[in-house]
Amino acid sequence: MFRRDFVKSALTATGATLAGGTAAAFNTAAPKAKNNFKLAYAPHFGMFSNSAGKDPIDQLKFMADNGFMALEDNGMMGKPVELQTKIGETLAKLGMTMGVFVVDKGGNSQNTLAAGKQAHVDIFLDGCKRAVETAKRCNAKWMTVVPGDFERNLPIGIQTGHVIDALRRGADILAPHGLTMVLEPLSDSPNLFLQTSDQTYEICRAVNSPACKILFDIYHMQKTEGHIIPHIDWCWSEIGYFQIGDNPGRKEPTTGEINYKNVFKHIYTKMKANNQNFIFGMEHGNSKPGKEGEEALIKAYIESDSFTI
């Protein structure tokens, strides 16, 4: 299932298997867009503020007009309830899908689940419970979880066991609602517990729940491990979501060393073979300022999406 059919067929595909669980329902009344992307790329608020203005609803309309049929917003849980609801309603009207927001557990490094401390686990579980309510308001299915830093005074196996135990409890909260936390290995700091895609794969297999999958951020994994396409293949069964950013610089595709046209083609082909959908979060900056930079970003996605099968 692909971008051009993504919205049209999703309501009939609610029982189909997605990489992380049950497919979400999408609105079928999408307006005709300027670009017909093959994949569901998801900008974030602020990415087109020079072209669309500061109002988030106007930005959503601009995204849809330009063919971006998904949104991600890391800070959704911190927005007023009324705005969360309005965003969800607007996404539905535009035929757009909500991508990830971050589960509030105090920050990427804080309240580490590796420590096995009940206070840290309680903060995480409370974040999961509140995330359920946020997801209902904005029609989300996926939410990002970063387990926190290493607990350096414990053996790595013990830390891993603590993380698995906590994530199982989080999955028990999310699964009944059809929601999926996606675990994100990061390259930001050597102190972070979750570093590589294979480590995340192992943890997801151990949690053994459709509510716990991998967020494969191509930018971070290029920095940490490289060998992107083989790692995607190895982890495929546990991947629930992708994020994008070129390296170096963490800007749009075509600005760095990653051959995104080839990566997108590979994922698209694999999706086609497995009848799956993914959202591709555009978690990067713009390489140029102003409207010129926003136009360049759109052109970069048109170029990277122009692969042929």
CSV table of C-alpha atoms in Angstrom, one decimal:
chain,number,residue,atom,x,y,z
A,1,MET,CA,0.0,0.0,0.0
A,2,PHE,CA,1.5,3.3,-1.0
A,3,ARG,CA,1.1,7.1,-0.7
A,4,ARG,CA,-1.2,7.4,-3.7
A,5,ASP,CA,-3.5,4.8,-2.2
A,6,PHE,CA,-2.7,5.6,1.4
A,7,VAL,CA,-5.7,7.7,2.3
A,8,LYS,CA,-8.1,6.1,-0.2
A,9,SER,CA,-7.7,2.5,1.0
A,10,ALA,CA,-7.0,2.9,4.7
A,11,LEU,CA,-10.6,2.7,5.9
A,12,THR,CA,-10.9,-0.7,4.3
A,13,ALA,CA,-7.6,-1.8,5.6
A,14,THR,CA,-8.3,-1.3,9.3
A,15,GLY,CA,-7.8,-5.0,9.9
A,16,ALA,CA,-4.7,-5.3,7.8
A,17,THR,CA,-1.4,-5.9,9.6
A,18,LEU,CA,1.0,-3.0,10.0
A,19,ALA,CA,4.5,-3.2,11.1
A,20,GLY,CA,3.5,-2.5,14.7
A,21,GLY,CA,-0.1,-3.7,14.9
A,22,THR,CA,-3.5,-2.8,13.5
A,23,ALA,CA,-3.7,-0.2,10.7
A,24,ALA,CA,-5.2,3.1,11.7
A,25,ALA,CA,-8.3,4.5,9.9
A,26,PHE,CA,-7.6,7.4,7.6
A,27,ASN,CA,-10.1,10.0,6.2
A,28,THR,CA,-10.9,9.4,2.6
A,29,ALA,CA,-11.9,12.9,1.7
A,30,ALA,CA,-8.3,14.2,1.0
A,31,PRO,CA,-8.1,17.3,-1.2
A,32,LYS,CA,-6.1,17.1,-4.4
A,33,ALA,CA,-2.5,17.9,-3.7
A,34,LYS,CA,0.2,19.5,-5.8
A,35,ASN,CA,2.5,16.5,-5.3
A,36,ASN,CA,1.5,12.8,-5.3
A,37,PHE,CA,4.2,11.4,-3.1
A,38,LYS,CA,4.6,7.6,-3.0
A,39,LEU,CA,5.4,7.6,0.7
A,40,ALA,CA,3.6,9.3,3.6
A,41,TYR,CA,6.1,12.0,4.6
A,42,ALA,CA,5.2,13.8,7.9
A,43,PRO,CA,6.5,17.4,8.4
A,44,HIS,CA,6.4,19.0,11.8
A,45,PHE,CA,5.0,22.4,12.9
A,46,GLY,CA,7.3,25.3,12.0
A,47,MET,CA,8.8,23.6,9.0
A,48,PHE,CA,6.6,25.8,6.6
A,49,SER,CA,5.9,28.8,8.8
A,50,ASN,CA,7.3,31.3,6.3
A,51,SER,CA,5.0,30.0,3.6
A,52,ALA,CA,1.9,29.2,5.7
A,53,GLY,CA,2.2,31.5,8.7
A,54,LYS,CA,2.4,30.8,12.4
A,55,ASP,CA,-1.1,29.3,12.8
A,56,PRO,CA,-0.7,25.5,13.1
A,57,ILE,CA,-4.0,24.9,11.3
A,58,ASP,CA,-2.9,27.0,8.4
A,59,GLN,CA,0.4,25.0,8.4
A,60,LEU,CA,-1.6,21.7,8.2
A,61,LYS,CA,-3.5,23.0,5.2
A,62,PHE,CA,-0.3,24.0,3.5
A,63,MET,CA,1.2,20.6,4.2
A,64,ALA,CA,-1.8,18.8,2.6
A,65,ASP,CA,-1.8,21.2,-0.3
A,66,ASN,CA,1.8,20.2,-1.1
A,67,GLY,CA,1.1,16.4,-0.8
A,68,PHE,CA,2.4,15.8,2.7
A,69,MET,CA,-0.4,13.5,4.1
A,70,ALA,CA,0.9,13.0,7.7
A,71,LEU,CA,2.1,15.1,10.6
A,72,GLU,CA,4.4,14.5,13.5
A,73,ASP,CA,4.7,16.6,16.6
A,74,ASN,CA,7.0,15.6,19.4
A,75,GLY,CA,5.5,18.1,21.7
A,76,MET,CA,1.9,17.3,21.3
A,77,MET,CA,1.4,16.2,24.9
A,78,GLY,CA,2.4,19.7,26.0
A,79,LYS,CA,-0.1,21.5,23.9
A,80,PRO,CA,-3.5,22.7,25.3
A,81,VAL,CA,-6.2,20.0,25.2
A,82,GLU,CA,-8.3,22.3,22.9
A,83,LEU,CA,-5.5,22.6,20.4
A,84,GLN,CA,-4.8,18.9,20.4
A,85,THR,CA,-8.5,18.3,19.6
A,86,LYS,CA,-8.5,20.9,16.9
A,87,ILE,CA,-5.4,19.4,15.3
A,88,GLY,CA,-7.1,16.0,15.3
A,89,GLU,CA,-10.2,17.3,13.7
A,90,THR,CA,-8.3,19.2,11.0
A,91,LEU,CA,-6.1,16.2,10.2
A,92,ALA,CA,-9.3,14.2,9.7
A,93,LYS,CA,-10.8,16.8,7.4
A,94,LEU,CA,-7.7,17.0,5.3
A,95,GLY,CA,-7.3,13.2,5.1
A,96,MET,CA,-4.0,13.4,7.0
A,97,THR,CA,-2.6,10.9,9.5
A,98,MET,CA,-1.1,11.8,12.8
A,99,GLY,CA,2.4,10.4,13.3
A,100,VAL,CA,4.4,10.2,16.5
A,101,PHE,CA,4.5,12.4,19.5
A,102,VAL,CA,6.8,11.9,22.4
A,103,VAL,CA,5.6,10.2,25.6
A,104,ASP,CA,6.3,12.6,28.4
A,105,LYS,CA,8.7,10.8,30.9
A,106,GLY,CA,10.8,13.8,31.8
A,107,GLY,CA,13.2,13.9,28.8
A,108,ASN,CA,15.3,11.5,26.8
A,109,SER,CA,17.9,11.0,29.4
A,110,GLN,CA,15.8,11.4,32.6
A,111,ASN,CA,14.1,8.7,34.7
A,112,THR,CA,16.0,5.9,33.1
A,113,LEU,CA,14.2,2.6,32.9
A,114,ALA,CA,17.6,0.8,33.0
A,115,ALA,CA,18.0,1.6,36.7
A,116,GLY,CA,15.0,-0.5,37.7
A,117,LYS,CA,13.8,2.1,40.1
A,118,GLN,CA,10.1,2.1,40.8
A,119,ALA,CA,9.9,5.9,40.9
A,120,HIS,CA,11.2,6.0,37.3
A,121,VAL,CA,8.9,3.3,36.1
A,122,ASP,CA,5.9,5.1,37.7
A,123,ILE,CA,6.8,8.3,35.8
A,124,PHE,CA,7.0,6.4,32.6
A,125,LEU,CA,3.7,4.5,33.2
A,126,ASP,CA,1.9,7.8,34.1
A,127,GLY,CA,3.2,9.2,30.8
A,128,CYS,CA,1.8,6.2,28.9
A,129,LYS,CA,-1.6,6.7,30.6
A,130,ARG,CA,-1.7,10.4,29.7
A,131,ALA,CA,-0.5,9.6,26.2
A,132,VAL,CA,-3.6,7.4,25.6
A,133,GLU,CA,-5.8,10.5,26.2
A,134,THR,CA,-3.6,12.7,23.9
A,135,ALA,CA,-3.8,10.0,21.2
A,136,LYS,CA,-7.6,10.0,21.3
A,137,ARG,CA,-7.7,13.7,20.9
A,138,CYS,CA,-5.4,13.9,17.9
A,139,ASN,CA,-6.1,10.5,16.3
A,140,ALA,CA,-2.6,9.2,16.9
A,141,LYS,CA,-1.4,5.6,16.9
A,142,TRP,CA,2.3,5.9,17.4
A,143,MET,CA,4.3,7.6,20.3
A,144,THR,CA,8.0,7.8,20.8
A,145,VAL,CA,9.7,6.3,23.8
A,146,VAL,CA,13.4,6.8,24.8
A,147,PRO,CA,14.2,4.6,27.8
A,148,GLY,CA,16.8,7.0,29.3
A,149,ASP,CA,20.5,6.8,30.1
A,150,PHE,CA,22.7,3.8,31.0
A,151,GLU,CA,22.8,3.0,34.7
A,152,ARG,CA,26.5,2.6,34.8
A,153,ASN,CA,26.8,0.7,38.1
A,154,LEU,CA,24.8,-2.2,36.8
A,155,PRO,CA,25.7,-5.0,34.3
A,156,ILE,CA,24.3,-4.4,30.8
A,157,GLY,CA,22.1,-7.5,31.0
A,158,ILE,CA,20.5,-6.4,34.2
A,159,GLN,CA,19.8,-2.9,32.7
A,160,THR,CA,18.3,-4.6,29.7
A,161,GLY,CA,16.0,-6.7,31.8
A,162,HIS,CA,14.8,-3.6,33.7
A,163,VAL,CA,14.0,-1.9,30.4
A,164,ILE,CA,12.1,-4.9,29.1
A,165,ASP,CA,10.1,-5.2,32.3
A,166,ALA,CA,9.1,-1.5,32.2
A,167,LEU,CA,8.2,-1.5,28.5
A,168,ARG,CA,6.0,-4.6,29.0
A,169,ARG,CA,4.0,-2.7,31.6
A,170,GLY,CA,3.8,0.3,29.2
A,171,ALA,CA,2.7,-2.0,26.4
A,172,ASP,CA,-0.1,-3.3,28.6
A,173,ILE,CA,-1.4,0.2,29.0
A,174,LEU,CA,-1.3,1.0,25.2
A,175,ALA,CA,-2.2,-2.2,23.6
A,176,PRO,CA,-5.9,-2.3,24.6
A,177,HIS,CA,-6.3,1.1,22.8
A,178,GLY,CA,-4.6,-0.1,19.6
A,179,LEU,CA,-1.6,2.2,20.3
A,180,THR,CA,2.1,1.5,19.7
A,181,MET,CA,5.1,3.0,21.4
A,182,VAL,CA,8.1,3.1,19.1
A,183,LEU,CA,11.5,2.9,20.7
A,184,GLU,CA,14.1,5.2,19.3
A,185,PRO,CA,17.8,4.4,19.4
A,186,LEU,CA,19.7,7.8,19.3
A,187,SER,CA,23.1,9.0,18.5
A,188,ASP,CA,22.8,12.2,20.6
A,189,SER,CA,24.9,11.0,23.5
A,190,PRO,CA,27.0,8.0,24.5
A,191,ASN,CA,25.1,8.0,27.8
A,192,LEU,CA,21.8,7.0,26.3
A,193,PHE,CA,21.0,3.3,26.9
A,194,LEU,CA,19.4,2.7,23.5
A,195,GLN,CA,22.0,3.1,20.8
A,196,THR,CA,21.5,0.7,17.8
A,197,SER,CA,18.8,-0.9,15.8
A,198,ASP,CA,19.8,-4.4,16.6
A,199,GLN,CA,19.7,-3.7,20.3
A,200,THR,CA,16.2,-2.2,19.9
A,201,TYR,CA,15.1,-5.2,17.9
A,202,GLU,CA,16.2,-7.6,20.7
A,203,ILE,CA,14.3,-5.6,23.2
A,204,CYS,CA,11.1,-5.5,21.1
A,205,ARG,CA,11.3,-9.2,20.6
A,206,ALA,CA,11.6,-9.7,24.4
A,207,VAL,CA,8.7,-7.3,25.1
A,208,ASN,CA,6.7,-9.3,22.6
A,209,SER,CA,3.8,-7.0,22.1
A,210,PRO,CA,2.3,-5.2,19.0
A,211,ALA,CA,2.4,-2.1,21.3
A,212,CYS,CA,6.2,-2.0,21.3
A,213,LYS,CA,8.1,-1.5,18.0
A,214,ILE,CA,11.2,0.3,16.6
A,215,LEU,CA,11.3,3.9,15.5
A,216,PHE,CA,14.1,3.6,12.8
A,217,ASP,CA,15.5,7.1,12.5
A,218,ILE,CA,17.7,6.9,9.4
A,219,TYR,CA,19.7,10.0,10.5
A,220,HIS,CA,20.6,8.6,13.9
A,221,MET,CA,21.3,5.1,12.6
A,222,GLN,CA,23.6,6.5,9.8
A,223,LYS,CA,25.6,8.1,12.5
A,224,THR,CA,25.6,5.2,14.9
A,225,GLU,CA,25.9,2.1,12.7
A,226,GLY,CA,25.6,2.9,9.0
A,227,HIS,CA,24.9,0.0,6.6
A,228,ILE,CA,21.3,1.4,6.5
A,229,ILE,CA,19.5,-0.9,4.1
A,230,PRO,CA,20.8,-4.2,5.6
A,231,HIS,CA,19.9,-3.0,9.1
A,232,ILE,CA,16.3,-2.1,7.9
A,233,ASP,CA,16.0,-5.6,6.4
A,234,TRP,CA,17.3,-7.3,9.6
A,235,CYS,CA,14.9,-5.3,11.8
A,236,TRP,CA,12.0,-5.2,9.5
A,237,SER,CA,9.5,-7.3,11.5
A,238,GLU,CA,9.9,-4.9,14.5
A,239,ILE,CA,9.9,-1.6,12.7
A,240,GLY,CA,6.8,0.5,13.3
A,241,TYR,CA,7.9,3.9,12.1
A,242,PHE,CA,10.6,5.7,10.2
A,243,GLN,CA,12.2,9.1,10.6
A,244,ILE,CA,14.3,11.1,8.1
A,245,GLY,CA,17.3,13.5,8.2
A,246,ASP,CA,20.4,13.6,6.1
A,247,ASN,CA,23.9,13.4,7.6
A,248,PRO,CA,25.9,15.5,8.3
A,249,GLY,CA,23.7,18.4,9.3
A,250,ARG,CA,20.3,16.8,10.0
A,251,LYS,CA,18.6,18.6,7.1
A,252,GLU,CA,16.4,17.5,4.3
A,253,PRO,CA,17.4,14.6,1.9
A,254,THR,CA,19.9,15.5,-0.8
A,255,THR,CA,21.9,17.8,1.6
A,256,GLY,CA,24.2,15.1,3.0
A,257,GLU,CA,25.7,11.7,2.3
A,258,ILE,CA,22.6,9.4,2.5
A,259,ASN,CA,21.2,8.3,-0.8
A,260,TYR,CA,17.6,8.7,0.2
A,261,LYS,CA,16.2,7.9,-3.2
A,262,ASN,CA,17.6,4.4,-3.0
A,263,VAL,CA,16.6,4.0,0.7
A,264,PHE,CA,13.0,5.1,-0.1
A,265,LYS,CA,12.9,2.8,-3.1
A,266,HIS,CA,14.0,-0.1,-1.0
A,267,ILE,CA,11.5,0.5,1.7
A,268,TYR,CA,8.7,1.2,-0.8
A,269,THR,CA,9.4,-2.1,-2.6
A,270,LYS,CA,9.4,-4.0,0.7
A,271,MET,CA,6.2,-2.3,1.7
A,272,LYS,CA,4.6,-3.4,-1.6
A,273,ALA,CA,5.7,-7.0,-1.1
A,274,ASN,CA,4.3,-7.1,2.4
A,275,ASN,CA,1.2,-4.9,2.0
A,276,GLN,CA,2.3,-2.5,4.7
A,277,ASN,CA,2.2,1.2,5.4
A,278,PHE,CA,4.7,3.4,7.3
A,279,ILE,CA,4.8,7.1,8.1
A,280,PHE,CA,8.1,8.8,7.5
A,281,GLY,CA,8.6,11.6,10.0
A,282,MET,CA,10.6,14.6,8.7
A,283,GLU,CA,12.5,15.1,11.9
A,284,HIS,CA,15.1,17.5,10.5
A,285,GLY,CA,15.8,21.2,10.0
A,286,ASN,CA,15.7,23.2,6.7
A,287,SER,CA,19.0,23.7,5.1
A,288,LYS,CA,18.1,27.3,4.0
A,289,PRO,CA,16.1,30.0,5.8
A,290,GLY,CA,12.8,31.6,4.8
A,291,LYS,CA,10.4,30.6,2.0
A,292,GLU,CA,13.4,29.8,-0.2
A,293,GLY,CA,14.4,27.1,2.2
A,294,GLU,CA,10.9,25.7,2.4
A,295,GLU,CA,10.7,25.5,-1.4
A,296,ALA,CA,14.0,23.8,-1.5
A,297,LEU,CA,12.8,21.3,1.1
A,298,ILE,CA,9.7,20.4,-1.0
A,299,LYS,CA,11.9,20.0,-4.1
A,300,ALA,CA,14.2,17.7,-2.2
A,301,TYR,CA,11.3,15.4,-1.3
A,302,ILE,CA,10.0,15.5,-4.9
A,303,GLU,CA,13.5,14.4,-6.1
A,304,SER,CA,14.0,11.7,-3.4
A,305,ASP,CA,10.5,10.4,-4.0
A,306,SER,CA,11.1,10.2,-7.8
A,307,PHE,CA,12.5,6.7,-7.7
A,308,THR,CA,11.1,4.1,-10.3
A,309,ILE,CA,10.3,0.5,-9.7
